[in-house]
mmCIF file of C-alpha atoms in Angstrom:
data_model
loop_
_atom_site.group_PDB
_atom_site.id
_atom_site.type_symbol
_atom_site.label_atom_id
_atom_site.label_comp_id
_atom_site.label_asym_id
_atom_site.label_seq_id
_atom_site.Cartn_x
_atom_site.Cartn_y
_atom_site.Cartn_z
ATOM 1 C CA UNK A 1 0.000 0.000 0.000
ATOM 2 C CA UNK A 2 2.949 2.024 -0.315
ATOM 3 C CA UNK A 3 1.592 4.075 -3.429
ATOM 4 C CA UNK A 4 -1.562 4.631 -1.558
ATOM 5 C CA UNK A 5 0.762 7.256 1.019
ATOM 6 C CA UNK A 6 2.080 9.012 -1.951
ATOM 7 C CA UNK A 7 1.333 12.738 -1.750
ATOM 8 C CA UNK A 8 1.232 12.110 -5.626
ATOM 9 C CA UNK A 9 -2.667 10.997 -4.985
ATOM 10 C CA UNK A 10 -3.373 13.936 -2.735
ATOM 11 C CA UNK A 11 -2.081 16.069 -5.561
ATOM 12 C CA UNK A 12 -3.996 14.747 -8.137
ATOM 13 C CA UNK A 13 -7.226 15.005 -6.080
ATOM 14 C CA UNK A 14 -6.921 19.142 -5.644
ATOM 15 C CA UNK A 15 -6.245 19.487 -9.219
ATOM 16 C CA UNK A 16 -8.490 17.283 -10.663
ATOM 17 C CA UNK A 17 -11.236 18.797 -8.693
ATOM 18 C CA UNK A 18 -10.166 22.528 -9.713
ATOM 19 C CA UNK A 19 -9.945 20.904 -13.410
ATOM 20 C CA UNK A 20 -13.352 19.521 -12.769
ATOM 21 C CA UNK A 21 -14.678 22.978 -11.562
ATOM 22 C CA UNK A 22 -13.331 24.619 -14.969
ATOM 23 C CA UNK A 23 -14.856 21.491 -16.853
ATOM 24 C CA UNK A 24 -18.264 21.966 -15.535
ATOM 25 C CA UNK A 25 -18.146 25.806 -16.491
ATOM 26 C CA UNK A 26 -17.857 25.002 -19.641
ATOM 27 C CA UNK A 27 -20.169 22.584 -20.264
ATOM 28 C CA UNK A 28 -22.683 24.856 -18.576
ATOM 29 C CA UNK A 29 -21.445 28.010 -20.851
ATOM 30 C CA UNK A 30 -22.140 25.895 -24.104
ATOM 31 C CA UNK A 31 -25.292 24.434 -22.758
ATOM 32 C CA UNK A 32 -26.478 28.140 -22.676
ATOM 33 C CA UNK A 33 -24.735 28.788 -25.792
ATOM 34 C CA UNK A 34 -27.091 25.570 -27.111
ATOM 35 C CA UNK A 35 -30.173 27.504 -25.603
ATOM 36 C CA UNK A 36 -29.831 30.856 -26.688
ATOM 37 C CA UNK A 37 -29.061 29.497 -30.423
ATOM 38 C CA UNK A 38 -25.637 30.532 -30.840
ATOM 39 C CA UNK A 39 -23.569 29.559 -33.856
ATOM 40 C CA UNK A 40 -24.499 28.930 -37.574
ATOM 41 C CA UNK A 41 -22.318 31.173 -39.030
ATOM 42 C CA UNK A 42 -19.071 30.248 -38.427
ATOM 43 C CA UNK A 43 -19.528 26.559 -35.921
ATOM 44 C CA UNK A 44 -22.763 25.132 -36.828
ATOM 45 C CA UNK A 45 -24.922 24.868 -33.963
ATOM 46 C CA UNK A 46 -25.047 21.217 -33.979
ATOM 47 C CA UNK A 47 -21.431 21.757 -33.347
ATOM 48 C CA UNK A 48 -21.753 23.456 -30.122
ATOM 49 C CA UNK A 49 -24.024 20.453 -29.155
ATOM 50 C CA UNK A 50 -21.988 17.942 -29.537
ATOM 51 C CA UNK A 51 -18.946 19.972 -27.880
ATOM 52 C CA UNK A 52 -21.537 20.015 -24.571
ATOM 53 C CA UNK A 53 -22.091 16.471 -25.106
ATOM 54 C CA UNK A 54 -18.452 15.560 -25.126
ATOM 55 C CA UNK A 55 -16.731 17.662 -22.587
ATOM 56 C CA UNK A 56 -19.354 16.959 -20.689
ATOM 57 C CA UNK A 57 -18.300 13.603 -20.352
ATOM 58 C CA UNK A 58 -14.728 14.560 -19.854
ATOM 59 C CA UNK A 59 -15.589 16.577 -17.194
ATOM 60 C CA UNK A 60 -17.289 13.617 -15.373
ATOM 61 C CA UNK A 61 -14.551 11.520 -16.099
ATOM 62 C CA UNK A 62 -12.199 14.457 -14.035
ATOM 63 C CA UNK A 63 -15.029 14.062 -11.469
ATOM 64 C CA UNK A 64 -14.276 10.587 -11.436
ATOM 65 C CA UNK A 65 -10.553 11.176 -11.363
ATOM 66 C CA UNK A 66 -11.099 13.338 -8.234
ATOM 67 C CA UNK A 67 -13.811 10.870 -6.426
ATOM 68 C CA UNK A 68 -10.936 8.154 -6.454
ATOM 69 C CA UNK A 69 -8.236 9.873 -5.738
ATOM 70 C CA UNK A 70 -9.789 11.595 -2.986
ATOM 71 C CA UNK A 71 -10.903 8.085 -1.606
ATOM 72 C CA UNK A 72 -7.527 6.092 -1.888
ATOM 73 C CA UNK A 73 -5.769 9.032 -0.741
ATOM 74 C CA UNK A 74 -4.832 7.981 3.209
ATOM 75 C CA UNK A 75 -4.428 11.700 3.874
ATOM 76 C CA UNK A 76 -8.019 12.251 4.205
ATOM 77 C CA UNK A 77 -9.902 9.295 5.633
ATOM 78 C CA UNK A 78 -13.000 9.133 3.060
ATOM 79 C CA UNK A 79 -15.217 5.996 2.100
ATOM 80 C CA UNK A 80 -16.706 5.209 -1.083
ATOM 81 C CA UNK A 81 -19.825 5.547 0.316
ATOM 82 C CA UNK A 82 -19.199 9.096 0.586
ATOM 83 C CA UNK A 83 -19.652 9.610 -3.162
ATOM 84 C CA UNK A 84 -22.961 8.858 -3.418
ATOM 85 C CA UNK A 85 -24.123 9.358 -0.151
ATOM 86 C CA UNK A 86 -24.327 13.219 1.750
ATOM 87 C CA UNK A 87 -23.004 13.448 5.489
ATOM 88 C CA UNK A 88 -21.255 10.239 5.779
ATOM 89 C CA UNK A 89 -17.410 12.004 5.717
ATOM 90 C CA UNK A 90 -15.554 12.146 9.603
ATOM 91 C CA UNK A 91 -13.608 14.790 7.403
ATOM 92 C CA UNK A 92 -15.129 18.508 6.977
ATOM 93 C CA UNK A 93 -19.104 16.649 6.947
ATOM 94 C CA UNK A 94 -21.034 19.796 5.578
ATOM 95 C CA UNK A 95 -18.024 20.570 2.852
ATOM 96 C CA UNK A 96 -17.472 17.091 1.886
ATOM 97 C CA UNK A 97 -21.207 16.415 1.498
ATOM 98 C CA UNK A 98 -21.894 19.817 -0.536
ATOM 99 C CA UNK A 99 -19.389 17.828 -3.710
ATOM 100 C CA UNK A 100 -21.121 14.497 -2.871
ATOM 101 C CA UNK A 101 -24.602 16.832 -3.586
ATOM 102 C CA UNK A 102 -22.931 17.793 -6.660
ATOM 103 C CA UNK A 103 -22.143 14.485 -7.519
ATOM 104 C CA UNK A 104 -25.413 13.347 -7.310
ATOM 105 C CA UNK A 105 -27.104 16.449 -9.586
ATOM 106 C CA UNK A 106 -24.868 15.138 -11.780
ATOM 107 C CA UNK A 107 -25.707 11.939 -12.077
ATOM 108 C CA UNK A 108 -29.139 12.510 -12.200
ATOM 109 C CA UNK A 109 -28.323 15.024 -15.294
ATOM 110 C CA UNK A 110 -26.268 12.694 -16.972
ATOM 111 C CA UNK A 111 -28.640 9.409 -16.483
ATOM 112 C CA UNK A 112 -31.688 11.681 -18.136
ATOM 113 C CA UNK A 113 -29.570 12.423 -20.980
ATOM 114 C CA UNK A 114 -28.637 8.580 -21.610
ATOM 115 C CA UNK A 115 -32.406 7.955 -21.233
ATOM 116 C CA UNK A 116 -33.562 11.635 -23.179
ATOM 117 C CA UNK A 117 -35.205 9.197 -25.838
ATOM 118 C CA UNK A 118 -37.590 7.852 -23.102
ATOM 119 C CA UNK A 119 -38.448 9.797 -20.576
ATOM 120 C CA UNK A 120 -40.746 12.926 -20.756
ATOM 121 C CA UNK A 121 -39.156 16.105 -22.799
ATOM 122 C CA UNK A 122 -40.763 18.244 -19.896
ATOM 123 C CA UNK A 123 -38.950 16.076 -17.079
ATOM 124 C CA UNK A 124 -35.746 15.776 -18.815
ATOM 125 C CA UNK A 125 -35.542 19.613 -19.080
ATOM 126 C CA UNK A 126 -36.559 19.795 -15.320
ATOM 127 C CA UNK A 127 -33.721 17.572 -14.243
ATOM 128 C CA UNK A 128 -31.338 18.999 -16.762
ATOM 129 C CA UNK A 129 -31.742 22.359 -15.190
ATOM 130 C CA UNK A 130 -30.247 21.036 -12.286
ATOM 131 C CA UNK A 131 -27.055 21.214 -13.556
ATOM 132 C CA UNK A 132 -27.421 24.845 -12.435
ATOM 133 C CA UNK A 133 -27.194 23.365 -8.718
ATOM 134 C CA UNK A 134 -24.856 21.439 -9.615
ATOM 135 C CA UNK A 135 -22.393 23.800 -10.253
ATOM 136 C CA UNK A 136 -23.121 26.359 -7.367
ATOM 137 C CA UNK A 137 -22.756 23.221 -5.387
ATOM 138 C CA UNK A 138 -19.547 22.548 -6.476
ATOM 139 C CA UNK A 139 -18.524 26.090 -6.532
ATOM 140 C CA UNK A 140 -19.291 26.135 -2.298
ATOM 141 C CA UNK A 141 -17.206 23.092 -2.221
ATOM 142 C CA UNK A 142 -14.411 24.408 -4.115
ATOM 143 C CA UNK A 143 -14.131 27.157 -1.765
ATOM 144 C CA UNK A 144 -15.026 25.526 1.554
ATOM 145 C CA UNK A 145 -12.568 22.402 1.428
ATOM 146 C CA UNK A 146 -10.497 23.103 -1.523
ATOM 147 C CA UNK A 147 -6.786 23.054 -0.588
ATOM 148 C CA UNK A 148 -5.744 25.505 -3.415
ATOM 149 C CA UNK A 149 -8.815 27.331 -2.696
ATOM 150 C CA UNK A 150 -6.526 29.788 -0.491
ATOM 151 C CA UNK A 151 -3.899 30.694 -2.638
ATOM 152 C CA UNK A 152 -4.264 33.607 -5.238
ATOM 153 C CA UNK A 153 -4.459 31.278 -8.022
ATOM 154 C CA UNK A 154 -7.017 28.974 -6.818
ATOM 155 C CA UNK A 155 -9.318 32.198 -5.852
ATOM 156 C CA UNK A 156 -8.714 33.573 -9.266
ATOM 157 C CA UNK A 157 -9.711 29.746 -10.846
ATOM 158 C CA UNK A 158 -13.037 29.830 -8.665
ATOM 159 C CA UNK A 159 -14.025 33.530 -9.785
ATOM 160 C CA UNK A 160 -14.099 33.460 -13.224
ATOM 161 C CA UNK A 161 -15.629 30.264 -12.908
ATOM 162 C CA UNK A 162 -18.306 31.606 -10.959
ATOM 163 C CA UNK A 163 -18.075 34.654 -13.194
ATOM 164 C CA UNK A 164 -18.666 33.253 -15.748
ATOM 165 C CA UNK A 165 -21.315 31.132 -15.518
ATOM 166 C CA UNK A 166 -23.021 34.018 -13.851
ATOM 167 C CA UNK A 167 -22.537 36.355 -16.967
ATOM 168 C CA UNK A 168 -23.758 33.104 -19.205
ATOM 169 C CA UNK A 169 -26.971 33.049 -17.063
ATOM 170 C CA UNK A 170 -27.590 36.274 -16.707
ATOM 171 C CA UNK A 171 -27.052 36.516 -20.929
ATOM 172 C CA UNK A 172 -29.426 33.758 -21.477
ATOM 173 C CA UNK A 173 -31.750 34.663 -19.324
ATOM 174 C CA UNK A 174 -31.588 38.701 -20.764
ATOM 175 C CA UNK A 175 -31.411 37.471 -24.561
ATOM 176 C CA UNK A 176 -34.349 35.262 -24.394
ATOM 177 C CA UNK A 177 -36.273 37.512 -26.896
ATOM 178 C CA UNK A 178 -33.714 37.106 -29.330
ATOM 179 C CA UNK A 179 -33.962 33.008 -29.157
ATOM 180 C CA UNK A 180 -36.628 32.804 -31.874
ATOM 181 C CA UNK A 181 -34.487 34.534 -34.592
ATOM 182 C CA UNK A 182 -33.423 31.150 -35.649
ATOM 183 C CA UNK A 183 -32.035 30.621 -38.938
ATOM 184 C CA UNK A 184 -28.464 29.755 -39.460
ATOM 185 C CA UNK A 185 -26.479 30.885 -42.415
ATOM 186 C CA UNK A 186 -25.792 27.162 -42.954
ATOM 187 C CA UNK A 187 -29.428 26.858 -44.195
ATOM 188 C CA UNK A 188 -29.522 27.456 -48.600
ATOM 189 C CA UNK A 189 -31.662 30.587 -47.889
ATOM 190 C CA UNK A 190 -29.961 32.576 -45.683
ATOM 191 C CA UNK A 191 -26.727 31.436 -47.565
ATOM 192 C CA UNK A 192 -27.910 32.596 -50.923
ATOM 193 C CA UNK A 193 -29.068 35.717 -49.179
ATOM 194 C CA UNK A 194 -26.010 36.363 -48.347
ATOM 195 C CA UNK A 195 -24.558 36.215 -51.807
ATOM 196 C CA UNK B 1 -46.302 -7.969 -56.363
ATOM 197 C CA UNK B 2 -42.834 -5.710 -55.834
ATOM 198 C CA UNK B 3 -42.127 -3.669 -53.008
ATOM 199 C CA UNK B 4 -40.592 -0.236 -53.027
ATOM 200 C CA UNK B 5 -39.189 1.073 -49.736
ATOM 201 C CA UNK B 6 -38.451 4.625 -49.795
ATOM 202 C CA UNK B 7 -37.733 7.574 -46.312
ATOM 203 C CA UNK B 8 -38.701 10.627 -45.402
ATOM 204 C CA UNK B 9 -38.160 12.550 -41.664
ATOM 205 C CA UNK B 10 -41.047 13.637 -39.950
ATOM 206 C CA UNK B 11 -41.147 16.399 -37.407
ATOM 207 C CA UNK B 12 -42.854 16.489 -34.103
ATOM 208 C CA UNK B 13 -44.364 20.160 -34.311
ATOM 209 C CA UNK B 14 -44.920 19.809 -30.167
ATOM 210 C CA UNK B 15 -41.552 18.641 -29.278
ATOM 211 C CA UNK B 16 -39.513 20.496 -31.989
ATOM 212 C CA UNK B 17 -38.116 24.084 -30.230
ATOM 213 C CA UNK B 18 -36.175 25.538 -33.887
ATOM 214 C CA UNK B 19 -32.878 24.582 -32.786
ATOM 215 C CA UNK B 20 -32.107 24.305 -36.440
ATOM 216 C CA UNK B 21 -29.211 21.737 -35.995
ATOM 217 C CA UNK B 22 -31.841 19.097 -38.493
ATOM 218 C CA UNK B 23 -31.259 22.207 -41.353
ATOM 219 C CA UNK B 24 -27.611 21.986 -40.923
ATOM 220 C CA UNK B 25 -27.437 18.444 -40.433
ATOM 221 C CA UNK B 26 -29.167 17.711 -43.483
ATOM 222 C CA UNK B 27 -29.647 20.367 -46.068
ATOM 223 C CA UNK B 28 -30.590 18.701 -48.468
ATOM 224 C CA UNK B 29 -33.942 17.319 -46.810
ATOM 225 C CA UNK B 30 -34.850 20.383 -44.142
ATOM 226 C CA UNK B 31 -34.321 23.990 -45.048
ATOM 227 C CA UNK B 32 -35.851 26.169 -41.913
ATOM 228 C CA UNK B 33 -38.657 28.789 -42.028
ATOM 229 C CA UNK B 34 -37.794 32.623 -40.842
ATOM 230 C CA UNK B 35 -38.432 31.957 -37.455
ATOM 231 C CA UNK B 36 -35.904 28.929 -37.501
ATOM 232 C CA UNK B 37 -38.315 25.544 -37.563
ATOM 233 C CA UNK B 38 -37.909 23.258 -39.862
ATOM 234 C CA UNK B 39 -39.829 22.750 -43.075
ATOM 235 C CA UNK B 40 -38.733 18.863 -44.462
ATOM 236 C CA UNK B 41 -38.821 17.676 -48.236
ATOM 237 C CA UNK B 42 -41.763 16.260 -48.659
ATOM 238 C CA UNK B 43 -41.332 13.487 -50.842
ATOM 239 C CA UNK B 44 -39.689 10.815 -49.673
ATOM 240 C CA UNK B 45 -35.801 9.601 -50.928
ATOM 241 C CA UNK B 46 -35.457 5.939 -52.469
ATOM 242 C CA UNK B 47 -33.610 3.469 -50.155
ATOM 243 C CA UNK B 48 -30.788 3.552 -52.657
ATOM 244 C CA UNK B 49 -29.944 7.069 -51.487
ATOM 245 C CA UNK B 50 -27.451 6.194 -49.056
ATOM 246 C CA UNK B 51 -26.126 9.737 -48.639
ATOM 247 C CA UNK B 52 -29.306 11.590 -48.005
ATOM 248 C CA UNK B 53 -30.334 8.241 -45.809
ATOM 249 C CA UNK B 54 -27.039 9.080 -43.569
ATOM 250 C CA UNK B 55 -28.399 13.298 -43.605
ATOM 251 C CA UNK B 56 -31.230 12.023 -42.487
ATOM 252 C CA UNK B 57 -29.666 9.787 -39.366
ATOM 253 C CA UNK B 58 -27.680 12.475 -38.789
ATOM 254 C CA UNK B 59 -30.495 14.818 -38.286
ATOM 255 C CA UNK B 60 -32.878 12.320 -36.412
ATOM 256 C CA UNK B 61 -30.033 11.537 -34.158
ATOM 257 C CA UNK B 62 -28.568 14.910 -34.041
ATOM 258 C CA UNK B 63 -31.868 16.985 -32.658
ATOM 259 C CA UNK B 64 -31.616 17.572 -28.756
ATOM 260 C CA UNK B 65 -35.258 17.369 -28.572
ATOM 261 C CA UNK B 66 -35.768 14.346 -30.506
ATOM 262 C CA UNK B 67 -38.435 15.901 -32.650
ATOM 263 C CA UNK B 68 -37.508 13.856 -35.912
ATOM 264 C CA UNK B 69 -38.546 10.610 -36.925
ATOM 265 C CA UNK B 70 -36.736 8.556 -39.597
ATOM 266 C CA UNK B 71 -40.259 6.792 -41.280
ATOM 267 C CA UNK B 72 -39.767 3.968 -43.605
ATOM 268 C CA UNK B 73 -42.635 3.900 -45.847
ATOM 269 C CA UNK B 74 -43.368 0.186 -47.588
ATOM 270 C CA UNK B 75 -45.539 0.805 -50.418
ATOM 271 C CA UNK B 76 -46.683 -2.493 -52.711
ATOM 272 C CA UNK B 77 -46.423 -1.931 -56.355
ATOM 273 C CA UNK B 78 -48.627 -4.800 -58.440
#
């Protein structure tokens, strides 16, 4: 179990959850950037899409990264159980159990999307906007247990995350009028407007 | 008695919210109306058309609100 005492493992876990932190803001950014019909011109929307669709799943893979790490590390003594489950850490309870609340948002997001072709449009959207709580979730936990979460840098990671996917929000929920303008220059007419 | 099999996508007007990505995906069978929904070909492509059959899996796949339908129509010829 020697590996298991390497501060190598305790490393990984504080950046893979700042990397995780970043991940999620931009999955959330193009999400909005989905929503508010961006693109067309230049990246086809279906682009943008499929850019949410796959970075989201690298971010959950970092999530991953940071669950394990976090629970082989010896330095902190953290079960599995704590993944899944809120309030079940001896370490920092409230902290720890705001990222296993994130955790579980995202689960929930993530299993409606792998099940989007049978479940209710109306309920999928529901749980998908989770994914808003999600990330404030995570955000609290960044800052209430994150090691790095002291320094200059890892204050300066948080805030323009935070930033950011305010500014996105606040956008999408301010250019809502504009959402039904909806025709893409990829489409003949507008392209042969154009000429 | 022969068979002809030929496609054509079908929109859901209640579940389809103009997110043009069918128009981009497949140009050649959806061109999109000025307030960005989709208006499909409506004649439907021979089974031989393999490239406008991949468009139109493209599109069906590609809409986040699943609003297309790939329909395979089986029509008897005597």
């Amino acid at each position: 179990m020697i590996a298991l005492t390497s501060p190598y493992i305790w490393y990984t876990s504080r950046i893979s959850g700042v990397i995780s932190l970043v991940m999620l803001t931009l999955v959330i950014v193009l999400g909005i950037l989905i929503s508010t019909r961006v693109g067309g011109r230049r990246v086809g929307r279906f682009e943008i899409t499929e850019m949410h669709r796959s970075i989201s799943l690298i971010a959950m893979i970092f999530v991953a990264i940071h669950v394990v790490t976090t629970v082989i590390d010896t330095y902190v003594n953290i079960h599995w159980i704590t993944a899944v489950v809120p309030m079940t850490s001896s370490y920092k309870r409230v902290p720890v159990a705001i990222g296993t609340v994130a955790i579980d948002l995202m689960l929930a997001v993530w299993l409606s999307s792998q099940l989007k072709e049978r479940i209710d449009p109306r309920a999928w959207r529901a749980i998908h906007f989770s994914s808003y709580a999600s990330f404030v979730a995570a955000a609290i936990h960044s800052y209430l247990v994150g090691t790095d979460e002291r320094s200059l840098w890892g204050l300066i990671v948080l805030g323009s995350c935070v930033a950011v996917v305010l500014l996105a929000t606040v956008w999408r929920i301010m250019g809502r009028p504009e959402r039904a303008v909806g025709r893409t220059a990829l489409s003949p007419l507008e392209q042969s407007r154009g000429r | 008695m022969r068979r002809t099999v030929t496609f054509r996508i079908v929109v859901d007007p209640i579940r389809c919210d103009g997110f043009g990505h069918c128009a981009e995906l497949a140009p050649e069978l959806v061109s999109l109306d000025e307030w960005g929904y989709p208006i499909l070909q409506a004649e439907a492509f021979p089974q031989s058309d393999h490239e406008l059959h991949r468009s139109a899996q493209l599109a069906v796949r590609g809409c986040p609100r699943q609003a297309l339908t790939l329909q395979k129509i089986i029509a008897a010829q005597s």
